[in-house]
Short mmCIF file of C-alpha atoms (C1' of nucleotides) in Angstrom, two decimals:
data_model
loop_
_atom_site.label_atom_id
_atom_site.label_comp_id
_atom_site.label_asym_id
_atom_site.label_seq_id
_atom_site.Cartn_x
_atom_site.Cartn_y
_atom_site.Cartn_z
CA UNK A 1 -9.79 14.73 -35.01
CA UNK A 2 -7.61 14.45 -31.95
CA UNK A 3 -9.09 17.10 -29.74
CA UNK A 4 -6.80 16.86 -26.81
CA UNK A 5 -8.18 19.53 -24.54
CA UNK A 6 -5.80 22.22 -23.39
CA UNK A 7 -4.70 22.37 -19.78
CA UNK A 8 -4.60 18.69 -18.97
CA UNK A 9 -1.14 17.34 -19.36
CA UNK A 10 -1.61 14.51 -16.90
CA UNK A 11 -2.90 11.15 -17.98
CA UNK A 12 -6.56 11.10 -18.82
CA UNK A 13 -7.29 8.33 -16.39
CA UNK A 14 -5.76 10.49 -13.72
CA UNK A 15 -8.00 13.38 -14.58
CA UNK A 16 -11.04 11.19 -14.52
CA UNK A 17 -10.07 9.75 -11.15
CA UNK A 18 -9.58 13.24 -9.79
CA UNK A 19 -12.93 14.40 -11.06
CA UNK A 20 -14.69 11.42 -9.53
CA UNK A 21 -12.80 11.99 -6.31
CA UNK A 22 -13.94 15.60 -6.34
CA UNK A 23 -17.56 14.60 -6.74
CA UNK A 24 -17.26 12.29 -3.81
CA UNK A 25 -15.47 14.75 -1.61
CA UNK A 26 -17.99 17.44 -2.41
CA UNK A 27 -20.93 15.13 -1.82
CA UNK A 28 -22.27 15.22 -5.32
CA UNK A 29 -22.08 11.49 -4.99
CA UNK A 30 -22.68 10.37 -1.46
CA UNK A 31 -21.56 7.36 0.41
CA UNK A 32 -23.51 4.35 -0.69
CA UNK A 33 -24.72 6.00 -3.89
CA UNK A 34 -24.41 4.14 -7.08
CA UNK A 35 -22.45 6.02 -9.68
CA UNK A 36 -22.92 5.79 -13.44
CA UNK A 37 -21.47 2.71 -15.05
CA UNK A 38 -18.26 2.68 -16.99
CA UNK A 39 -19.91 2.98 -20.35
CA UNK A 40 -21.78 6.13 -19.36
CA UNK A 41 -18.76 7.71 -17.77
CA UNK A 42 -16.76 6.88 -20.87
CA UNK A 43 -19.24 8.91 -22.87
CA UNK A 44 -19.31 11.75 -20.40
CA UNK A 45 -15.54 12.01 -20.27
CA UNK A 46 -15.13 11.25 -23.92
CA UNK A 47 -12.80 8.40 -23.18
CA UNK A 48 -12.56 4.73 -23.89
CA UNK A 49 -14.13 2.44 -21.36
CA UNK A 50 -10.73 0.97 -20.56
CA UNK A 51 -9.54 4.37 -19.48
CA UNK A 52 -12.51 4.88 -17.21
CA UNK A 53 -11.95 1.41 -15.88
CA UNK A 54 -8.38 2.25 -14.99
CA UNK A 55 -9.46 5.38 -13.17
CA UNK A 56 -12.16 3.62 -11.20
CA UNK A 57 -9.90 0.73 -10.28
CA UNK A 58 -7.50 3.25 -8.92
CA UNK A 59 -10.18 4.70 -6.68
CA UNK A 60 -11.34 1.26 -5.69
CA UNK A 61 -7.78 0.41 -4.66
CA UNK A 62 -7.81 3.48 -2.50
CA UNK A 63 -10.95 2.17 -0.91
CA UNK A 64 -13.08 5.04 -2.09
CA UNK A 65 -15.27 2.96 -4.36
CA UNK A 66 -16.89 -0.40 -4.09
CA UNK A 67 -17.17 -2.22 -7.36
CA UNK A 68 -19.09 -5.34 -8.17
CA UNK A 69 -20.08 -6.95 -11.37
CA UNK A 70 -23.66 -6.54 -12.24
CA UNK A 71 -24.22 -4.50 -9.08
CA UNK A 72 -22.24 -1.58 -10.38
CA UNK A 73 -19.97 0.88 -8.66
CA UNK A 74 -20.86 2.58 -5.43
CA UNK A 75 -19.21 5.13 -3.24
CA UNK A 76 -17.81 3.10 -0.39
CA UNK A 77 -19.93 3.27 2.72
CA UNK A 78 -16.88 3.49 4.76
CA UNK A 79 -13.88 4.75 2.97
CA UNK A 80 -11.29 2.41 4.29
CA UNK A 81 -8.02 3.90 3.39
CA UNK A 82 -4.74 2.30 2.94
CA UNK A 83 -1.37 3.57 3.88
CA UNK A 84 1.93 2.32 2.63
CA UNK A 85 5.02 1.58 4.60
CA UNK A 86 8.25 1.17 2.77
CA UNK A 87 10.76 -1.26 4.12
CA UNK A 88 14.20 -0.27 3.07
CA UNK A 89 17.68 -1.28 3.94
CA UNK A 90 18.70 -0.09 7.35
CA UNK A 91 21.99 1.34 6.24
CA UNK A 92 20.22 3.50 3.72
CA UNK A 93 17.74 4.70 6.29
CA UNK A 94 20.57 5.74 8.52
CA UNK A 95 22.59 7.37 5.80
CA UNK A 96 19.57 9.17 4.47
CA UNK A 97 19.25 10.69 7.87
CA UNK A 98 22.76 12.00 7.36
CA UNK A 99 24.37 9.73 9.90
CA UNK A 100 27.36 7.46 9.66
CA UNK A 101 26.31 3.87 9.54
CA UNK A 102 27.77 1.13 11.59
CA UNK A 103 26.79 -2.41 12.30
CA UNK A 104 27.73 -4.94 14.89
CA UNK A 105 26.86 -8.58 15.22
CA UNK A 106 26.33 -9.38 18.83
CA UNK A 107 25.72 -13.07 18.59
CA UNK A 108 25.33 -15.72 15.98
CA UNK A 109 24.79 -19.41 16.27
CA UNK A 110 22.84 -22.31 14.86
CA UNK A 111 19.96 -23.18 17.00
CA UNK A 112 16.65 -25.02 16.85
CA UNK A 113 13.69 -22.76 16.30
CA UNK A 114 11.84 -22.16 19.57
CA UNK A 115 8.32 -23.48 19.75
CA UNK A 116 6.81 -20.06 20.32
CA UNK A 117 8.17 -18.71 17.09
CA UNK A 118 7.67 -21.90 15.14
CA UNK A 119 3.98 -21.89 15.92
CA UNK A 120 3.67 -18.36 14.69
CA UNK A 121 5.37 -19.20 11.42
CA UNK A 122 3.55 -22.40 10.74
CA UNK A 123 6.88 -24.19 10.56
CA UNK A 124 7.79 -27.48 12.20
CA UNK A 125 9.22 -26.79 15.61
CA UNK A 126 12.83 -27.48 16.44
CA UNK A 127 14.31 -27.12 12.94
CA UNK A 128 17.81 -25.79 13.10
CA UNK A 129 18.08 -22.20 11.96
CA UNK A 130 20.67 -19.50 12.02
CA UNK A 131 19.99 -17.19 14.88
CA UNK A 132 21.65 -13.84 15.06
CA UNK A 133 21.43 -10.68 17.01
CA UNK A 134 22.83 -7.43 15.72
CA UNK A 135 22.77 -3.73 16.29
CA UNK A 136 22.64 -0.99 13.72
CA UNK A 137 24.22 2.28 14.68
CA UNK A 138 23.83 5.78 13.35
CA UNK A 139 26.65 8.10 14.27
CA UNK A 140 27.71 5.63 16.92
CA UNK A 141 24.38 5.59 18.69
CA UNK A 142 22.25 2.45 18.60
CA UNK A 143 19.61 2.87 15.97
CA UNK A 144 17.91 -0.49 16.01
CA UNK A 145 18.37 -3.89 17.41
CA UNK A 146 17.49 -6.99 15.51
CA UNK A 147 16.97 -10.53 16.57
CA UNK A 148 16.77 -12.67 13.53
CA UNK A 149 16.07 -16.26 12.61
CA UNK A 150 17.14 -17.35 9.17
CA UNK A 151 16.15 -20.52 7.43
CA UNK A 152 19.27 -21.76 5.61
CA UNK A 153 17.13 -24.03 3.43
CA UNK A 154 15.46 -21.03 1.86
CA UNK A 155 18.63 -19.02 1.44
CA UNK A 156 21.15 -21.61 0.32
CA UNK A 157 23.99 -19.24 -0.55
CA UNK A 158 23.93 -17.66 2.83
CA UNK A 159 26.30 -20.04 4.54
CA UNK A 160 29.10 -19.02 2.23
CA UNK A 161 28.80 -15.49 3.45
CA UNK A 162 30.61 -14.27 6.49
CA UNK A 163 27.77 -12.75 8.40
CA UNK A 164 30.11 -11.31 10.96
CA UNK A 165 31.61 -9.13 8.29
CA UNK A 166 28.75 -8.50 5.97
CA UNK A 167 25.34 -7.41 6.91
CA UNK A 168 22.83 -10.19 6.99
CA UNK A 169 20.00 -7.76 6.65
CA UNK A 170 21.48 -6.37 3.49
CA UNK A 171 22.49 -9.75 2.23
CA UNK A 172 18.98 -10.98 2.62
CA UNK A 173 17.34 -7.99 1.09
CA UNK A 174 19.60 -8.20 -1.91
CA UNK A 175 19.69 -11.92 -2.38
CA UNK A 176 16.72 -13.57 -0.82
CA UNK A 177 13.91 -12.00 -2.73
CA UNK A 178 10.75 -12.88 -1.00
CA UNK A 179 7.32 -13.56 -2.28
CA UNK A 180 5.29 -12.89 0.80
CA UNK A 181 5.84 -10.84 3.88
CA UNK A 182 4.01 -10.05 7.06
CA UNK A 183 4.68 -7.14 9.29
CA UNK A 184 3.37 -6.08 12.63
CA UNK A 185 4.11 -3.13 14.81
CA UNK A 186 3.68 -3.10 18.52
CA UNK A 187 5.11 -1.48 21.59
CA UNK A 188 7.13 -3.24 24.25
CA UNK A 189 8.81 -2.15 27.41
CA UNK A 190 12.55 -2.60 27.00
CA UNK A 191 13.79 -5.67 28.80
CA UNK A 192 17.19 -5.88 30.38
CA UNK A 193 18.93 -6.91 27.18
CA UNK A 194 17.13 -4.41 24.97
CA UNK A 195 18.05 -1.66 27.37
CA UNK A 196 21.68 -2.64 27.45
CA UNK A 197 22.07 -3.00 23.72
CA UNK A 198 20.13 0.13 22.88
CA UNK A 199 21.79 2.04 25.66
CA UNK A 200 18.58 3.08 27.28
CA UNK A 201 16.67 2.28 30.42
CA UNK A 202 14.76 -0.85 31.28
CA UNK A 203 11.06 -0.25 30.80
CA UNK A 204 11.48 2.32 28.06
CA UNK A 205 8.71 2.06 25.51
CA UNK A 206 10.15 0.66 22.29
CA UNK A 207 8.54 0.46 18.93
CA UNK A 208 8.91 -3.14 17.84
CA UNK A 209 8.46 -4.52 14.37
CA UNK A 210 8.03 -8.18 13.66
CA UNK A 211 8.63 -9.21 10.13
CA UNK A 212 8.36 -12.58 8.50
CA UNK A 213 9.23 -13.35 4.92
CA UNK A 214 8.70 -16.35 2.72
CA UNK A 215 9.78 -17.37 -0.73
CA UNK A 216 9.01 -20.40 -2.82
CA UNK A 217 11.27 -22.57 -0.69
CA UNK A 218 9.38 -21.61 2.43
CA UNK A 219 10.00 -19.32 5.31
CA UNK A 220 13.17 -17.26 5.00
CA UNK A 221 13.41 -15.07 8.04
CA UNK A 222 11.68 -13.98 11.16
CA UNK A 223 12.96 -10.80 12.73
CA UNK A 224 12.16 -8.81 15.77
CA UNK A 225 13.37 -5.29 15.32
CA UNK A 226 13.41 -2.98 18.31
CA UNK A 227 13.89 0.66 17.51
CA UNK A 228 15.65 3.29 19.46
CA UNK A 229 13.26 5.04 21.89
CA UNK A 230 11.28 7.78 20.21
CA UNK A 231 11.61 6.30 16.76
CA UNK A 232 8.73 6.80 14.40
CA UNK A 233 7.67 4.78 11.46
CA UNK A 234 5.89 6.92 8.96
CA UNK A 235 3.58 6.01 6.19
CA UNK A 236 2.49 7.94 3.22
CA UNK A 237 -0.92 7.10 2.11
CA UNK A 238 -1.40 5.31 -1.13
CA UNK A 239 -3.57 8.03 -2.55
CA UNK A 240 -1.49 9.35 -5.33
CA UNK A 241 0.18 6.10 -6.08
CA UNK A 242 1.41 5.85 -9.59
CA UNK A 243 -1.86 5.41 -11.47
CA UNK B 1 -8.96 -19.61 -32.49
CA UNK B 2 -8.95 -18.68 -28.85
CA UNK B 3 -6.20 -20.89 -27.55
CA UNK B 4 -6.52 -20.11 -23.89
CA UNK B 5 -3.99 -22.46 -22.42
CA UNK B 6 -5.24 -24.98 -19.90
CA UNK B 7 -4.43 -24.55 -16.25
CA UNK B 8 -4.36 -20.79 -16.11
CA UNK B 9 -7.67 -19.40 -15.01
CA UNK B 10 -6.19 -16.25 -13.54
CA UNK B 11 -5.75 -13.12 -15.57
CA UNK B 12 -3.02 -13.31 -18.14
CA UNK B 13 -1.25 -10.26 -16.78
CA UNK B 14 -1.17 -12.00 -13.45
CA UNK B 15 0.46 -15.06 -14.94
CA UNK B 16 3.04 -12.98 -16.69
CA UNK B 17 3.84 -11.12 -13.50
CA UNK B 18 4.23 -14.37 -11.67
CA UNK B 19 6.53 -15.80 -14.28
CA UNK B 20 8.71 -12.71 -14.23
CA UNK B 21 8.72 -12.81 -10.47
CA UNK B 22 9.83 -16.42 -10.60
CA UNK B 23 12.71 -15.61 -12.89
CA UNK B 24 13.85 -12.93 -10.52
CA UNK B 25 13.49 -15.04 -7.44
CA UNK B 26 15.38 -17.88 -9.05
CA UNK B 27 18.14 -15.61 -10.29
CA UNK B 28 17.55 -16.18 -13.95
CA UNK B 29 17.38 -12.43 -14.03
CA UNK B 30 19.65 -10.88 -11.45
CA UNK B 31 19.51 -7.63 -9.65
CA UNK B 32 20.51 -4.84 -11.97
CA UNK B 33 20.01 -6.92 -15.10
CA UNK B 34 18.08 -5.47 -17.92
CA UNK B 35 15.14 -7.61 -18.92
CA UNK B 36 13.65 -7.88 -22.41
CA UNK B 37 11.47 -4.99 -23.44
CA UNK B 38 7.72 -5.09 -23.50
CA UNK B 39 7.48 -5.88 -27.15
CA UNK B 40 9.70 -8.93 -26.85
CA UNK B 41 7.95 -10.20 -23.78
CA UNK B 42 4.64 -9.71 -25.54
CA UNK B 43 5.84 -12.05 -28.23
CA UNK B 44 7.25 -14.57 -25.80
CA UNK B 45 4.08 -14.68 -23.76
CA UNK B 46 1.85 -14.38 -26.77
CA UNK B 47 0.09 -11.38 -25.32
CA UNK B 48 -0.60 -7.82 -26.28
CA UNK B 49 1.94 -5.29 -25.19
CA UNK B 50 -0.65 -3.61 -22.98
CA UNK B 51 -1.01 -6.80 -21.04
CA UNK B 52 2.71 -7.13 -20.51
CA UNK B 53 2.79 -3.48 -19.54
CA UNK B 54 0.19 -4.09 -16.89
CA UNK B 55 2.14 -7.00 -15.47
CA UNK B 56 5.40 -5.10 -15.36
CA UNK B 57 3.81 -2.06 -13.80
CA UNK B 58 2.52 -4.30 -11.11
CA UNK B 59 6.00 -5.54 -10.35
CA UNK B 60 7.38 -2.04 -10.51
CA UNK B 61 4.79 -0.97 -7.95
CA UNK B 62 6.02 -3.75 -5.74
CA UNK B 63 9.47 -2.34 -6.10
CA UNK B 64 10.84 -5.40 -7.83
CA UNK B 65 11.49 -3.68 -11.13
CA UNK B 66 12.92 -0.36 -12.13
CA UNK B 67 11.42 1.02 -15.30
CA UNK B 68 12.57 3.96 -17.32
CA UNK B 69 11.75 5.13 -20.76
CA UNK B 70 14.40 4.47 -23.26
CA UNK B 71 16.59 2.82 -20.60
CA UNK B 72 14.32 -0.17 -20.37
CA UNK B 73 13.32 -2.30 -17.44
CA UNK B 74 15.80 -3.60 -14.90
CA UNK B 75 15.55 -5.81 -11.88
CA UNK B 76 15.69 -3.42 -8.97
CA UNK B 77 19.06 -3.27 -7.32
CA UNK B 78 17.48 -3.16 -4.00
CA UNK B 79 14.00 -4.48 -3.85
CA UNK B 80 12.36 -1.99 -1.63
CA UNK B 81 9.12 -3.48 -0.63
CA UNK B 82 5.97 -1.86 0.41
CA UNK B 83 3.48 -2.94 2.96
CA UNK B 84 -0.04 -1.74 3.32
CA UNK B 85 -1.87 -0.77 6.44
CA UNK B 86 -5.58 -0.48 6.34
CA UNK B 87 -7.23 2.12 8.49
CA UNK B 88 -10.75 1.16 9.25
CA UNK B 89 -13.46 2.31 11.57
CA UNK B 90 -12.76 1.43 15.16
CA UNK B 91 -16.15 -0.01 15.82
CA UNK B 92 -15.72 -2.42 12.98
CA UNK B 93 -12.32 -3.45 14.16
CA UNK B 94 -13.74 -4.22 17.55
CA UNK B 95 -16.77 -6.02 16.25
CA UNK B 96 -14.69 -8.01 13.82
CA UNK B 97 -12.76 -9.24 16.81
CA UNK B 98 -16.08 -10.51 18.10
CA UNK B 99 -16.39 -7.99 20.89
CA UNK B 100 -19.19 -5.68 21.87
CA UNK B 101 -18.40 -2.14 20.96
CA UNK B 102 -18.79 0.80 23.21
CA UNK B 103 -17.68 4.39 23.06
CA UNK B 104 -17.35 7.15 25.55
CA UNK B 105 -16.50 10.78 25.13
CA UNK B 106 -14.37 11.89 28.00
CA UNK B 107 -14.01 15.53 27.16
CA UNK B 108 -14.95 17.95 24.48
CA UNK B 109 -14.41 21.64 24.13
CA UNK B 110 -13.45 24.36 21.73
CA UNK B 111 -9.90 25.35 22.18
CA UNK B 112 -7.09 27.09 20.32
CA UNK B 113 -4.68 24.74 18.67
CA UNK B 114 -1.49 24.39 20.70
CA UNK B 115 1.66 25.65 19.07
CA UNK B 116 3.37 22.28 19.15
CA UNK B 117 0.65 20.67 17.09
CA UNK B 118 0.10 23.66 14.86
CA UNK B 119 3.72 23.65 13.80
CA UNK B 120 3.48 20.02 12.88
CA UNK B 121 0.42 20.61 10.76
CA UNK B 122 1.63 23.67 9.01
CA UNK B 123 -1.44 25.51 10.28
CA UNK B 124 -1.53 28.95 11.85
CA UNK B 125 -1.16 28.59 15.57
CA UNK B 126 -3.97 29.41 17.92
CA UNK B 127 -6.91 28.78 15.59
CA UNK B 128 -9.89 27.55 17.50
CA UNK B 129 -10.58 23.88 16.95
CA UNK B 130 -12.77 21.25 18.46
CA UNK B 131 -10.78 19.19 20.86
CA UNK B 132 -12.10 15.90 22.10
CA UNK B 133 -10.91 12.92 23.99
CA UNK B 134 -12.67 9.60 23.80
CA UNK B 135 -12.29 5.95 24.58
CA UNK B 136 -13.32 3.00 22.50
CA UNK B 137 -14.19 -0.15 24.35
CA UNK B 138 -14.36 -3.77 23.33
CA UNK B 139 -16.38 -5.93 25.67
CA UNK B 140 -16.16 -3.22 28.27
CA UNK B 141 -12.38 -3.08 28.26
CA UNK B 142 -10.62 -0.02 26.91
CA UNK B 143 -9.47 -0.71 23.40
CA UNK B 144 -8.06 2.60 22.35
CA UNK B 145 -7.89 6.13 23.51
CA UNK B 146 -8.06 9.03 21.15
CA UNK B 147 -7.18 12.64 21.54
CA UNK B 148 -8.48 14.52 18.58
CA UNK B 149 -8.37 17.98 17.12
CA UNK B 150 -10.95 18.79 14.49
CA UNK B 151 -10.95 21.76 12.20
CA UNK B 152 -14.59 22.91 11.97
CA UNK B 153 -13.79 24.92 8.84
CA UNK B 154 -12.97 21.75 6.96
CA UNK B 155 -15.92 19.78 8.25
CA UNK B 156 -18.73 22.31 8.19
CA UNK B 157 -21.59 19.93 8.97
CA UNK B 158 -19.93 18.69 12.07
CA UNK B 159 -21.27 21.28 14.45
CA UNK B 160 -24.80 20.10 13.84
CA UNK B 161 -23.90 16.70 15.10
CA UNK B 162 -24.05 15.77 18.73
CA UNK B 163 -20.62 14.37 19.21
CA UNK B 164 -21.44 13.20 22.69
CA UNK B 165 -23.97 10.83 21.24
CA UNK B 166 -22.51 9.95 17.92
CA UNK B 167 -19.03 8.87 17.27
CA UNK B 168 -16.83 11.60 15.93
CA UNK B 169 -14.45 9.07 14.52
CA UNK B 170 -17.20 7.46 12.58
CA UNK B 171 -18.75 10.74 11.64
CA UNK B 172 -15.51 11.94 10.22
CA UNK B 173 -14.69 8.78 8.38
CA UNK B 174 -18.13 8.77 6.81
CA UNK B 175 -18.49 12.43 6.08
CA UNK B 176 -15.17 14.12 5.90
CA UNK B 177 -13.56 12.28 3.06
CA UNK B 178 -9.99 13.26 2.99
CA UNK B 179 -7.58 13.73 0.19
CA UNK B 180 -4.33 13.32 1.97
CA UNK B 181 -3.29 11.60 5.13
CA UNK B 182 -0.17 11.05 7.12
CA UNK B 183 0.35 8.35 9.66
CA UNK B 184 3.09 7.56 12.07
CA UNK B 185 3.52 4.83 14.60
CA UNK B 186 5.63 5.11 17.66
CA UNK B 187 5.83 3.80 21.18
CA UNK B 188 5.26 5.82 24.31
CA UNK B 189 5.26 5.03 27.97
CA UNK B 190 1.77 5.54 29.31
CA UNK B 191 1.45 8.78 31.20
CA UNK B 192 -0.83 9.20 34.18
CA UNK B 193 -3.88 9.99 32.08
CA UNK B 194 -3.27 7.27 29.52
CA UNK B 195 -2.91 4.73 32.29
CA UNK B 196 -6.08 5.80 33.97
CA UNK B 197 -8.19 5.86 30.85
CA UNK B 198 -6.81 2.62 29.47
CA UNK B 199 -6.94 0.99 32.87
CA UNK B 200 -3.32 0.03 32.87
CA UNK B 201 -0.18 1.06 34.68
CA UNK B 202 1.85 4.20 34.25
CA UNK B 203 4.91 3.50 32.16
CA UNK B 204 3.30 0.70 30.17
CA UNK B 205 4.55 0.68 26.60
CA UNK B 206 1.75 1.82 24.34
CA UNK B 207 1.59 1.71 20.60
CA UNK B 208 0.68 5.20 19.51
CA UNK B 209 -0.57 6.27 16.14
CA UNK B 210 -0.58 9.86 14.99
CA UNK B 211 -2.78 10.58 12.08
CA UNK B 212 -3.39 13.78 10.21
CA UNK B 213 -5.86 14.24 7.42
CA UNK B 214 -6.50 17.02 4.96
CA UNK B 215 -9.10 17.72 2.34
CA UNK B 216 -9.47 20.51 -0.15
CA UNK B 217 -10.51 22.93 2.58
CA UNK B 218 -7.36 22.24 4.53
CA UNK B 219 -6.49 20.25 7.57
CA UNK B 220 -9.38 18.23 8.96
CA UNK B 221 -8.12 16.33 11.96
CA UNK B 222 -5.12 15.48 13.99
CA UNK B 223 -5.44 12.49 16.25
CA UNK B 224 -3.26 10.75 18.71
CA UNK B 225 -4.48 7.23 19.20
CA UNK B 226 -3.06 5.19 22.05
CA UNK B 227 -3.79 1.50 21.88
CA UNK B 228 -4.35 -0.91 24.63
CA UNK B 229 -1.09 -2.49 25.79
CA UNK B 230 -0.05 -5.41 23.64
CA UNK B 231 -2.00 -4.23 20.62
CA UNK B 232 -0.54 -5.00 17.25
CA UNK B 233 -1.03 -3.26 13.99
CA UNK B 234 -0.58 -5.64 11.13
CA UNK B 235 0.18 -5.02 7.55
CA UNK B 236 -0.22 -7.23 4.62
CA UNK B 237 2.25 -6.60 1.93
CA UNK B 238 1.05 -5.15 -1.33
CA UNK B 239 2.25 -8.12 -3.28
CA UNK B 240 -0.92 -9.62 -4.52
CA UNK B 241 -2.80 -6.41 -4.70
CA UNK B 242 -5.60 -6.46 -7.15
CA UNK B 243 -3.67 -6.34 -10.42
"C1'" DC C 1 -30.90 -14.01 -17.84
"C1'" DA C 2 -28.97 -9.88 -18.71
"C1'" DG C 3 -26.28 -5.85 -16.98
"C1'" DT C 4 -22.00 -4.60 -15.20
"C1'" DG C 5 -17.22 -4.86 -14.36
"C1'" DG C 6 -12.77 -7.62 -15.74
"C1'" DT C 7 -9.68 -8.39 -19.10
"C1'" DC C 8 -7.52 -8.82 -23.50
"C1'" DT C 9 -6.08 -7.19 -28.17
"C1'" DA C 10 -4.08 -4.68 -32.11
"C1'" DG C 11 -2.84 -0.56 -33.34
"C1'" DA C 12 -1.55 4.06 -32.52
"C1'" DC C 13 0.69 8.27 -30.86
"C1'" DC C 14 3.33 10.47 -27.47
"C1'" DA C 15 7.03 11.70 -23.87
"C1'" DC C 16 11.04 10.97 -21.94
"C1'" DG C 17 15.79 10.64 -21.77
"C1'" DA C 18 20.15 7.70 -22.75
"C1'" DG C 19 23.59 7.84 -25.93
"C1'" DT D 1 17.90 11.03 -32.28
"C1'" DC D 2 15.18 7.21 -31.69
"C1'" DG D 3 14.26 3.18 -28.59
"C1'" DT D 4 11.48 2.27 -24.75
"C1'" DG D 5 7.85 2.73 -21.67
"C1'" DG D 6 3.19 5.42 -20.93
"C1'" DT D 7 -1.17 5.86 -22.36
"C1'" DC D 8 -5.28 5.80 -25.10
"C1'" DT D 9 -8.80 3.64 -28.16
"C1'" DA D 10 -12.43 0.73 -30.20
"C1'" DG D 11 -13.95 -3.47 -30.11
"C1'" DA D 12 -14.53 -7.91 -28.20
"C1'" DC D 13 -15.50 -11.76 -25.13
"C1'" DC D 14 -15.95 -13.40 -20.62
"C1'" DA D 15 -17.29 -13.94 -15.53
"C1'" DC D 16 -19.83 -12.86 -12.14
"C1'" DT D 17 -24.07 -12.06 -9.72
"C1'" DG D 18 -28.46 -9.42 -8.79
"C1'" DG D 19 -33.13 -9.68 -9.77
#
DNA sequence: CAGTGGTCTAGACCACGAG
DNA sequence: TCGTGGTCTAGACCACTGG
């Protein structure tokens, strides 16, 4: 007898997760409380344990639950939440904003990696990399400025490409699939060069993103991206992520 | 006969995901290519389809694969990647950095919500909220400055709490579990007040985070957090998320 | 040591949507 | 229409780890 209850078209695991979330939000289960184990919940919700497991893992990923073998599942004492930033191709960002995209390479040369950066990347200092500086424009106004170091050893096809024509950013995103990435955001006062290239004033507060990527061959790129003054990077929280 | 192959202690789905990732990274499967369907991969990897499904969903979450019913699974044309920011309790951040935590409320009053903020929150303008300004210190030095609006209707217990003593941030994180959140990062030049409270100079570039949270009763809080100059917010990418 | 979550499996049915 | 992913189930064994 398949008694699929009326009114719940969404996946069962989703419904279970929502119900558990409700109980937490409404303090039926308080922070630090232990909640029933999977087997019990499976009975209560008339579901297989695997389904309950999926639901609870979802909530644990959100940081709402704390799960440990033998110790059971507890409502997280401090609901650390996670937010997700999506890193897309610059051109698409610009075009999505309804602006005409343009791109200009300001400088490109081979150059040994500076010690300061090398240390940060855990890479031997002084290796020769491709260094390039470029500006992305939206409707003719500078949108972001990037200062990029590329490791040709990790992106072997790159040298065949004419970076002055193509877009290294795009090339990399499309061709140099990475396995690991690190991102940081910070704020910097625009220096002389930033100001000139972004057509703004020295000292302007700029949102700066540093991004490093690696693949199996090692470090691929290190980029400093400085955004146009006033730019915001938004995140949607991972709450309703795909289940 | 449980022929668990030697050398692979990690979950099978994990191994499958890694192998698929390898094939993509090494161009065996190129961007846009269709990859074998779950059933075939299940045979190849000698696994149940559910296990393959789990692995592929993982990669799809990472943005590496594009999956559609009937159309099959393809290597994403443009591997949009996602990074994850974790929002934790300030005190813990500070203490994790090995510093002594301190907290000071600078101002607190009931006040109607300004139009500018109300518009942003999709909340009727002029509703009376709790407005507070506070500073978080690490080892006596200002760590971050927060300017917060709290909706008492969505956090009914709050009024009982002595916010001057306790930490509203902590109180909220512990008690006002939210269902939805939005975050943005931007850079601002420190204004007179920022500079004074953060003990820095006017015009300093500050990393600023705006965060809004909602629960089932509506909007809970809107905060502007200004970090100490030089502060970085780091993200680890979602790659090896729990499986 | 034993309870709890972690994972896998084989089989099943369903929903979507490309052709 | 019908292939493909989405999800569920019942059962099983294992891996941790608290007591």
